[in-house]
GROMACS .gro file of C-alpha atoms in nm:
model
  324
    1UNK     CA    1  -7.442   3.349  -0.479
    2UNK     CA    2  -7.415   3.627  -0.776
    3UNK     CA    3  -7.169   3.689  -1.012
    4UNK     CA    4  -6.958   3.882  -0.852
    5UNK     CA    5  -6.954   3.693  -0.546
    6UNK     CA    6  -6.814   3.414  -0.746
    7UNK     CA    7  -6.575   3.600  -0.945
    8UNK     CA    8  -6.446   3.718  -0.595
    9UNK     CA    9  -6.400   3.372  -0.492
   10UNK     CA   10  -6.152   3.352  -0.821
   11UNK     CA   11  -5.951   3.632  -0.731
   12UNK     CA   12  -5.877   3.489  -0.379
   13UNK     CA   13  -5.541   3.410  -0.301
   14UNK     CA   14  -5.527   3.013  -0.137
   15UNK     CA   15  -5.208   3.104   0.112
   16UNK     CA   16  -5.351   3.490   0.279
   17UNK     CA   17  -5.725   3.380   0.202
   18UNK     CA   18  -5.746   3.747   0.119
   19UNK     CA   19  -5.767   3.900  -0.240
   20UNK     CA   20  -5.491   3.907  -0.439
   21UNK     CA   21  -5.244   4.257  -0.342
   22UNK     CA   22  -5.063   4.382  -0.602
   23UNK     CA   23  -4.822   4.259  -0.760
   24UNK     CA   24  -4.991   3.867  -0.872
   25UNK     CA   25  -4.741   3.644  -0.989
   26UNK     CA   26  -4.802   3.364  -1.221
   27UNK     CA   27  -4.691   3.036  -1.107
   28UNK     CA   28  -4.498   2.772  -1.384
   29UNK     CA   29  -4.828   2.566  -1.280
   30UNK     CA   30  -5.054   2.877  -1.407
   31UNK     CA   31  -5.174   2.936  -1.080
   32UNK     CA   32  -5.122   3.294  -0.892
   33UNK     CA   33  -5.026   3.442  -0.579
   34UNK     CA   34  -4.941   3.785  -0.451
   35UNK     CA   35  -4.580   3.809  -0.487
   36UNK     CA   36  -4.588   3.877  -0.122
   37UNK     CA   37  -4.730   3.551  -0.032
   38UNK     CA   38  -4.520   3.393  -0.282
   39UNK     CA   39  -4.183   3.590  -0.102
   40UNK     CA   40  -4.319   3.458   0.203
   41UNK     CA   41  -4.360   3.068   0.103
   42UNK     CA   42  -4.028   3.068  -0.039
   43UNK     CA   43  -3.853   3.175   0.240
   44UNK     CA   44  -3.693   2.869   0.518
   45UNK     CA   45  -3.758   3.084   0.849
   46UNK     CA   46  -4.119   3.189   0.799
   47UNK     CA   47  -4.413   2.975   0.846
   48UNK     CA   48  -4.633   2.932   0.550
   49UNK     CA   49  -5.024   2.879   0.545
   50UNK     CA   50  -5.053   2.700   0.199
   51UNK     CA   51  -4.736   2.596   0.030
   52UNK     CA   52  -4.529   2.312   0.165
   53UNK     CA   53  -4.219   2.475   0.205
   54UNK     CA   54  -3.836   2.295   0.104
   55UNK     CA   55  -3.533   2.380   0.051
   56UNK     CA   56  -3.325   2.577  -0.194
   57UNK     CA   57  -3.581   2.892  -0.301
   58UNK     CA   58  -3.843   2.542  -0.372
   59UNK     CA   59  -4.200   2.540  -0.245
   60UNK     CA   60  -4.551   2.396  -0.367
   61UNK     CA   61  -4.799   2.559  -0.516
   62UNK     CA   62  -5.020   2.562  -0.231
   63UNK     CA   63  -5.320   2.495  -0.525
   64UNK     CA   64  -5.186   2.148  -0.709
   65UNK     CA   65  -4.878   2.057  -0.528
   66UNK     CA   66  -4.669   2.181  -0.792
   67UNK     CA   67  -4.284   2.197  -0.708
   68UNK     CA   68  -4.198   2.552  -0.793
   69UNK     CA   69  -3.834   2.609  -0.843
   70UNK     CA   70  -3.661   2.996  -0.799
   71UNK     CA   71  -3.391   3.114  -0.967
   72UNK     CA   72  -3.116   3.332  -0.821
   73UNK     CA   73  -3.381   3.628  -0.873
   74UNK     CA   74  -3.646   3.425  -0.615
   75UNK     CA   75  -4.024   3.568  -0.682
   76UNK     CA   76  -3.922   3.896  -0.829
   77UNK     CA   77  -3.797   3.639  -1.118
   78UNK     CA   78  -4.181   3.548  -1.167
   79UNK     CA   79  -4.402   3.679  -1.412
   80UNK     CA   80  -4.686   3.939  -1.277
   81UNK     CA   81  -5.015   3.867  -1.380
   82UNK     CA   82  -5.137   4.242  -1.581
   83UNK     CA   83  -5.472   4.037  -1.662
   84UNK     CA   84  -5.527   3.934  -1.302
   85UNK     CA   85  -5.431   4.276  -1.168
   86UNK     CA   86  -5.634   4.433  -1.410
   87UNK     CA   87  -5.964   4.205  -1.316
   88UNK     CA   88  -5.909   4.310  -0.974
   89UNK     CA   89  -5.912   4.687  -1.042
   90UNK     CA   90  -6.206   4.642  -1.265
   91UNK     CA   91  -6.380   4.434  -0.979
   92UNK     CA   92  -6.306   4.703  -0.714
   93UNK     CA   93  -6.431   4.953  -0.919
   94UNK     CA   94  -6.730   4.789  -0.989
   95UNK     CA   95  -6.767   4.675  -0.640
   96UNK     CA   96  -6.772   5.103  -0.581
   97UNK     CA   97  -7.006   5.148  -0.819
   98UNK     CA   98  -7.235   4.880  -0.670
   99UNK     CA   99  -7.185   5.042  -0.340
  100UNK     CA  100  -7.298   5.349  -0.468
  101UNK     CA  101  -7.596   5.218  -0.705
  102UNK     CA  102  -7.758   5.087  -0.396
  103UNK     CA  103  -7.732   5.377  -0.187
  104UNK     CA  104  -7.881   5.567  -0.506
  105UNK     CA  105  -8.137   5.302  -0.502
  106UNK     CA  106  -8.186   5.335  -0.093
  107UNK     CA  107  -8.251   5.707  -0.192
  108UNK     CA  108  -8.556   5.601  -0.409
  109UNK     CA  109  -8.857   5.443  -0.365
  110UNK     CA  110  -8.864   5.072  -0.174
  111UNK     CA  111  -8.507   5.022  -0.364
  112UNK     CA  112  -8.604   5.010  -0.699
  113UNK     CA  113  -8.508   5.230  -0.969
  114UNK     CA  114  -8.805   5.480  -1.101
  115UNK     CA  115  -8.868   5.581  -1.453
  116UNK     CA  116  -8.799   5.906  -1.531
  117UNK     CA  117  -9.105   5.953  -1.719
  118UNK     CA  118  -9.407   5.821  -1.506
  119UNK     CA  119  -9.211   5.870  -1.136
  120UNK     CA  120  -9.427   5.699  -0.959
  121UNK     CA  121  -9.338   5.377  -1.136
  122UNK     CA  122  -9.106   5.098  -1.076
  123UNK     CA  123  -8.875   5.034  -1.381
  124UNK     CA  124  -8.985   4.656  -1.412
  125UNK     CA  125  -8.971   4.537  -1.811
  126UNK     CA  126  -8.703   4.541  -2.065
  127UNK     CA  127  -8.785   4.654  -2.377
  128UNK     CA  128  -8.641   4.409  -2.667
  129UNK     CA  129  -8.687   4.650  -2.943
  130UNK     CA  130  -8.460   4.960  -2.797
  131UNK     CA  131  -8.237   4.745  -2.579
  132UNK     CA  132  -8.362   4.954  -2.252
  133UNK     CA  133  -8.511   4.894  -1.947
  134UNK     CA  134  -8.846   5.082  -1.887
  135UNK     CA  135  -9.173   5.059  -1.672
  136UNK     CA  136  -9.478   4.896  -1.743
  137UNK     CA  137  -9.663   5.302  -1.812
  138UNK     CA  138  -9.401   5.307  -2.079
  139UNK     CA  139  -9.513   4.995  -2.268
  140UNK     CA  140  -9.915   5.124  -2.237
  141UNK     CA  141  -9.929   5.373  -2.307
  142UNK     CA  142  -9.555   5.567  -2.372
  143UNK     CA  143  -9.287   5.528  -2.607
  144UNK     CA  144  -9.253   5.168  -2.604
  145UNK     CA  145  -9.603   5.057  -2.660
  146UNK     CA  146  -9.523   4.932  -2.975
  147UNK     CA  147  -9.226   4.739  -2.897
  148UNK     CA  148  -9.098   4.405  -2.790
  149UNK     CA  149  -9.069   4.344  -2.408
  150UNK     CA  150  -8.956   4.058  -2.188
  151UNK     CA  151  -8.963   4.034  -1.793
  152UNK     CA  152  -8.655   4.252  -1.662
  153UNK     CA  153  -8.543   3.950  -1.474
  154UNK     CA  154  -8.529   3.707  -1.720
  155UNK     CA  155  -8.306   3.978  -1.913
  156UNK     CA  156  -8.139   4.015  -1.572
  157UNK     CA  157  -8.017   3.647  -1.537
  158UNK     CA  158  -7.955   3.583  -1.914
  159UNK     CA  159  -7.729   3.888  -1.946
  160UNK     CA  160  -7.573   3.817  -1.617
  161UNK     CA  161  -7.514   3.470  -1.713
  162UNK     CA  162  -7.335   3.585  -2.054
  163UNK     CA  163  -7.114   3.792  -1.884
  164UNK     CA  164  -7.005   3.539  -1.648
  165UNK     CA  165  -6.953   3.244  -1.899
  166UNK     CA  166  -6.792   3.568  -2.101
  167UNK     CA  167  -6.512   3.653  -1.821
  168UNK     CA  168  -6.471   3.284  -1.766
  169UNK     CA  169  -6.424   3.235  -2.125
  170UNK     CA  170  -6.151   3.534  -2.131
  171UNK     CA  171  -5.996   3.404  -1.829
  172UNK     CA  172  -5.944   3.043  -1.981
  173UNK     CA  173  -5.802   3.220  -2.299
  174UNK     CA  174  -5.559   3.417  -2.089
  175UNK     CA  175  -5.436   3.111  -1.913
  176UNK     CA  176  -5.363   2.960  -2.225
  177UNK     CA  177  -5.241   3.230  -2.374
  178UNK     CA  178  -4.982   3.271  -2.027
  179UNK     CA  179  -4.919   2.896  -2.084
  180UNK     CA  180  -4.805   2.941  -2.451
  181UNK     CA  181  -4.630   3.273  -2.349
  182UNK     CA  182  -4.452   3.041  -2.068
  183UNK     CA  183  -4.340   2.786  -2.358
  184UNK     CA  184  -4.205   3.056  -2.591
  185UNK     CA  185  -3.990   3.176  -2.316
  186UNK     CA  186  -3.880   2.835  -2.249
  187UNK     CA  187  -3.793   2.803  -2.616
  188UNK     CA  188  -3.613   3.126  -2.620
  189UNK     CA  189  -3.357   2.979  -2.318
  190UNK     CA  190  -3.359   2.647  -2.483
  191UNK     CA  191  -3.210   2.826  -2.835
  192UNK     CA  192  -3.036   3.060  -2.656
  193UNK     CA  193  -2.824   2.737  -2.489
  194UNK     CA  194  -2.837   2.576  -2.798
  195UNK     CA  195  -2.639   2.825  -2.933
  196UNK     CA  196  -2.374   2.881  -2.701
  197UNK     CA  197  -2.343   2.484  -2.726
  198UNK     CA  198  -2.269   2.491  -3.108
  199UNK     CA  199  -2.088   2.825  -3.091
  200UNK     CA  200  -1.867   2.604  -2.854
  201UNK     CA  201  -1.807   2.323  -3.097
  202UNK     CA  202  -1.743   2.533  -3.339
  203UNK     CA  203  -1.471   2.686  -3.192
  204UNK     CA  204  -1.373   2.369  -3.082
  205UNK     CA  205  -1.319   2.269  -3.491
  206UNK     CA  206  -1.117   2.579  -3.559
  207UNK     CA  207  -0.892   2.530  -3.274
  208UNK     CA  208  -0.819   2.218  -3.407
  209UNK     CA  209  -0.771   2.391  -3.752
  210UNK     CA  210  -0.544   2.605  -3.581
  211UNK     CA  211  -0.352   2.318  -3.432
  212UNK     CA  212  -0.269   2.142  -3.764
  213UNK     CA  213  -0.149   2.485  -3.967
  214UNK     CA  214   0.056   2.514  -3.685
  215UNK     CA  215   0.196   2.202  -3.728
  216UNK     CA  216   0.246   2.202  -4.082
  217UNK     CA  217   0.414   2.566  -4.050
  218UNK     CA  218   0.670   2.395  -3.780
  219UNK     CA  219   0.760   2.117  -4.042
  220UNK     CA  220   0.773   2.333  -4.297
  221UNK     CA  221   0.989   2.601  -4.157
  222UNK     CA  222   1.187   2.326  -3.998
  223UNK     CA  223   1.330   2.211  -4.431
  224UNK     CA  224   1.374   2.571  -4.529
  225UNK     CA  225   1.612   2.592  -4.171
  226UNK     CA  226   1.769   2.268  -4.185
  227UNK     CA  227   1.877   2.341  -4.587
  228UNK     CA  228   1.987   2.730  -4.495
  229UNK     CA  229   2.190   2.576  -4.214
  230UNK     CA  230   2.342   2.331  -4.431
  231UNK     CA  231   2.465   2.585  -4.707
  232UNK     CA  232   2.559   2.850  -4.447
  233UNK     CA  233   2.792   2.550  -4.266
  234UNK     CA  234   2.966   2.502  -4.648
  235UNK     CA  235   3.012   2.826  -4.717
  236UNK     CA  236   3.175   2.928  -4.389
  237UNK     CA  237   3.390   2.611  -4.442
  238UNK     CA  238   3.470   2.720  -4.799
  239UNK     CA  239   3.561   3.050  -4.633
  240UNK     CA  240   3.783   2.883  -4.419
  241UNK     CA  241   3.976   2.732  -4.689
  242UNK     CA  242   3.993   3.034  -4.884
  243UNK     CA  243   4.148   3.253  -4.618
  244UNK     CA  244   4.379   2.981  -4.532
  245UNK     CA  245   4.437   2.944  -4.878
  246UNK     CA  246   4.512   3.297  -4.870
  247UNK     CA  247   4.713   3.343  -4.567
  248UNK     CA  248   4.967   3.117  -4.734
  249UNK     CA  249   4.974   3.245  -5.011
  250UNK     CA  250   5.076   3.575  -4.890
  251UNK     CA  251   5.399   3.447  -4.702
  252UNK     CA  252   5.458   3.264  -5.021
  253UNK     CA  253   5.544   3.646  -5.160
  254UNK     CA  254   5.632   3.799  -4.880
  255UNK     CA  255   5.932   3.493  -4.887
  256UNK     CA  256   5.945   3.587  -5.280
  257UNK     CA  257   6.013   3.976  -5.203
  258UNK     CA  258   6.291   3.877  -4.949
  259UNK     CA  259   6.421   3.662  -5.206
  260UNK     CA  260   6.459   3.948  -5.474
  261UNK     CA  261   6.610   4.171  -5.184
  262UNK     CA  262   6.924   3.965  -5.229
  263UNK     CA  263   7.189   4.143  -5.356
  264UNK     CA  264   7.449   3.834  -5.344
  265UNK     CA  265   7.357   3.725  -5.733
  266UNK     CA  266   7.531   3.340  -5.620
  267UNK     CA  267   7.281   3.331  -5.328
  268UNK     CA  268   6.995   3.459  -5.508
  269UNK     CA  269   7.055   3.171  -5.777
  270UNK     CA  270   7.134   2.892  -5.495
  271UNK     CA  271   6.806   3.010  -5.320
  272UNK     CA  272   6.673   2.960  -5.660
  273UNK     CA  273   6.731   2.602  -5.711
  274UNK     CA  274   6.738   2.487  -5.360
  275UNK     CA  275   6.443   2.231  -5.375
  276UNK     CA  276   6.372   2.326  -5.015
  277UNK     CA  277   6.265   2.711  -5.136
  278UNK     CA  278   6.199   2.643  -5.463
  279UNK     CA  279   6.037   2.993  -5.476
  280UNK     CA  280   5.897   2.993  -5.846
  281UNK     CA  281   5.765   2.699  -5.808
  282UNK     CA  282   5.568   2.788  -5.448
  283UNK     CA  283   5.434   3.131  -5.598
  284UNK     CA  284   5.279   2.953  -5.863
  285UNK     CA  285   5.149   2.680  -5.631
  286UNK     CA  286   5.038   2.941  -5.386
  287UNK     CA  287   4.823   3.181  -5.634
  288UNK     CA  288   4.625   2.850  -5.813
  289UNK     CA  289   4.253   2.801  -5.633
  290UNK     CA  290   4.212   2.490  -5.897
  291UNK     CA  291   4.191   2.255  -5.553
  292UNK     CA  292   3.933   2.473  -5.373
  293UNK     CA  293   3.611   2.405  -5.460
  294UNK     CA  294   3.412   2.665  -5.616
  295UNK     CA  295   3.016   2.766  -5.568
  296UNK     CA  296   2.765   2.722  -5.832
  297UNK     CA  297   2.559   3.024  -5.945
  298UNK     CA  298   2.209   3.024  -5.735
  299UNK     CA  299   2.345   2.828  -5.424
  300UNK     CA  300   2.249   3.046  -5.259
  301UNK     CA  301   1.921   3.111  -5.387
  302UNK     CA  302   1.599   2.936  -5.148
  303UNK     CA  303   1.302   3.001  -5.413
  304UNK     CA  304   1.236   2.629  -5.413
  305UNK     CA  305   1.056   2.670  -5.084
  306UNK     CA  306   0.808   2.915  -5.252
  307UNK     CA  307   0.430   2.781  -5.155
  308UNK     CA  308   0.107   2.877  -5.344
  309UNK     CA  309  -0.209   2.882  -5.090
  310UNK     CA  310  -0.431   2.997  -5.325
  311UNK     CA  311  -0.654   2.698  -5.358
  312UNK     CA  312  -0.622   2.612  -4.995
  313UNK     CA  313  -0.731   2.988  -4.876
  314UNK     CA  314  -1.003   2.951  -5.138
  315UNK     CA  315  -1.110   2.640  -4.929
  316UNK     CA  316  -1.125   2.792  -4.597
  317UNK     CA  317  -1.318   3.092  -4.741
  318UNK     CA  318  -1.563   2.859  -4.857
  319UNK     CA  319  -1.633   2.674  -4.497
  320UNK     CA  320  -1.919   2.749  -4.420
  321UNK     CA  321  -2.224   2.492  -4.254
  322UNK     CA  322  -2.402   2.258  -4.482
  323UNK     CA  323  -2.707   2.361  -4.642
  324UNK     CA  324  -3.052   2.226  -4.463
   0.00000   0.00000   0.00000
């Protein structure tokens, strides 16, 4: 079996046994199917030929067993493989080019290529020196008779053999390199929950920041209410007294200007002395305020509640997460 048989053999898928259609997804487990396939093995109510199907957008990798798990986007949320695509259109290409090298060849001479110089001649030796292959005429008595040459077949093998262990090399390298690719991506959803988490908390904290300035507001508004409430109920009870105060004091001389209005002069002085009346002595009662009380200067005044954040809005412009 050549090289490209076995690089077919690669680029088979295990569930269609055919090779891989466009698009090739890339399993969690690294290995690939066509997305197709992949559709197909995921899906309850058709029969698969390599995964083992279950439940819930679940099935095996039909290579290792591998529980593959779907999100709400199924197999359109798995990677394509570009590198396995791309091997594929390189192999097909090739595979045309083969095609068409040995009906060239069929055209020519028992299948082998001839040398352009001496036509009659098989191209059979590979010259070292120049890096071409040529025909024995060449080496005798051509342009190569001075150089280095080797058998064309053991060229053939050892440069087939490079480029085999060379694509199996690059292969390896891109699974790894998918398999770190896979972890970054991992690590991307793993900060990106991370951070909703502590953006969470965080929130959390300043609610609870919230909670207590709310508090402390309440209380605080609560003294500046209870002392208005307290000086607005004495000075509406002072007011009271004052315009009661005042109410009697005006029939106090409205009973004073009835009293002058008496023309008898012997009634006006018996009204005068009658203890009853006694109006001197109730005008001068009526018009002193020395019983009321009186209200200091700045009773009114509330500046006492004045509050100074400064150092505590400092503080909360400072929060900030510790250092590390």
């Amino acid at each position: 079996m050549n090289t490209m048989d076995n690089l077919e053999k690669q680029l088979i898928c295990p569930i269609c046994l055919e090779m891989f259609t466009k698009p090739v997804v890339i399993l969690p487990c690294q290995h690939n199917l066509c997305r197709k396939c992949a559709n197909d093995a995921s899906n309850p109510y058709l029969p698969t030929r390599g995964g083992s199907l279950t439940s819930g957008g679940r099935f095996r990798c039909p290579s290792c067993r591998h529980e593959v798990v779907l999100d709400r986007h199924g197999v359109y949320g798995l990677q394509r493989n570009l590198l396995v695509e791309n091997i594929i259109d390189m192999f097909k290409q090739e595979s045309i080019h083969a095609h068409g090298k040995a009906r060239l060849m069929d055209q020519r001479k028992e299948g082998m290529p001839m040398c352009d110089v001496h036509e009659e001649e098989k191209i059979n030796i590979y010259c070292v020196t120049h890096g071409v292959p040529t025909c024995s005429m060449c080496k005798v008595f051509g342009a190569h008779k001075d150089c280095e040459v080797a058998p064309i077949t053991s060229i053939y093998q050892t440069k087939k053999t490079e480029l085999s262990d060379g694509i199996a090399m690059m292969v390896g390298n891109n699974d790894r390199m998918q398999g770190i690719i896979s972890q970054l991506e991992e690590a991307c959803r793993a900060i990106e929950e991370n951070g909703r988490r502590q953006k969470t908390l965080v929130c959390e904290k300043f609610d609870l920041l919230y909670s207590v300035l709310e508090a402390k507001k309440r209380e605080m508004s609560q003294k500046v209410t209870a002392e208005q409430e307290e000086k607005v109920n004495y000075i509406r009870g002072l007011t009271r007294k004052y315009g009661d105060h005042l109410e009697e004091s005006c029939k106090m001389v409205e009973l004073g200007i009835q009293t002058m209005e008496e023309p008898e002069m012997a009634l006006f002085l018996q009204v005068r002395v009658n203890t009853k009346w006694a109006p001197y002595k109730m005008l001068a009662e009526a018009s002193s305020t020395a019983h009321l009380d009186k209200v200091e200067r700045g009773y009114e005044n509330m500046d006492h509640y004045t509050v100074d954040f400064n150092k505590e809005g400092k503080a909360l412009r400072s929060l900030d997460f510790p250092p590390g």
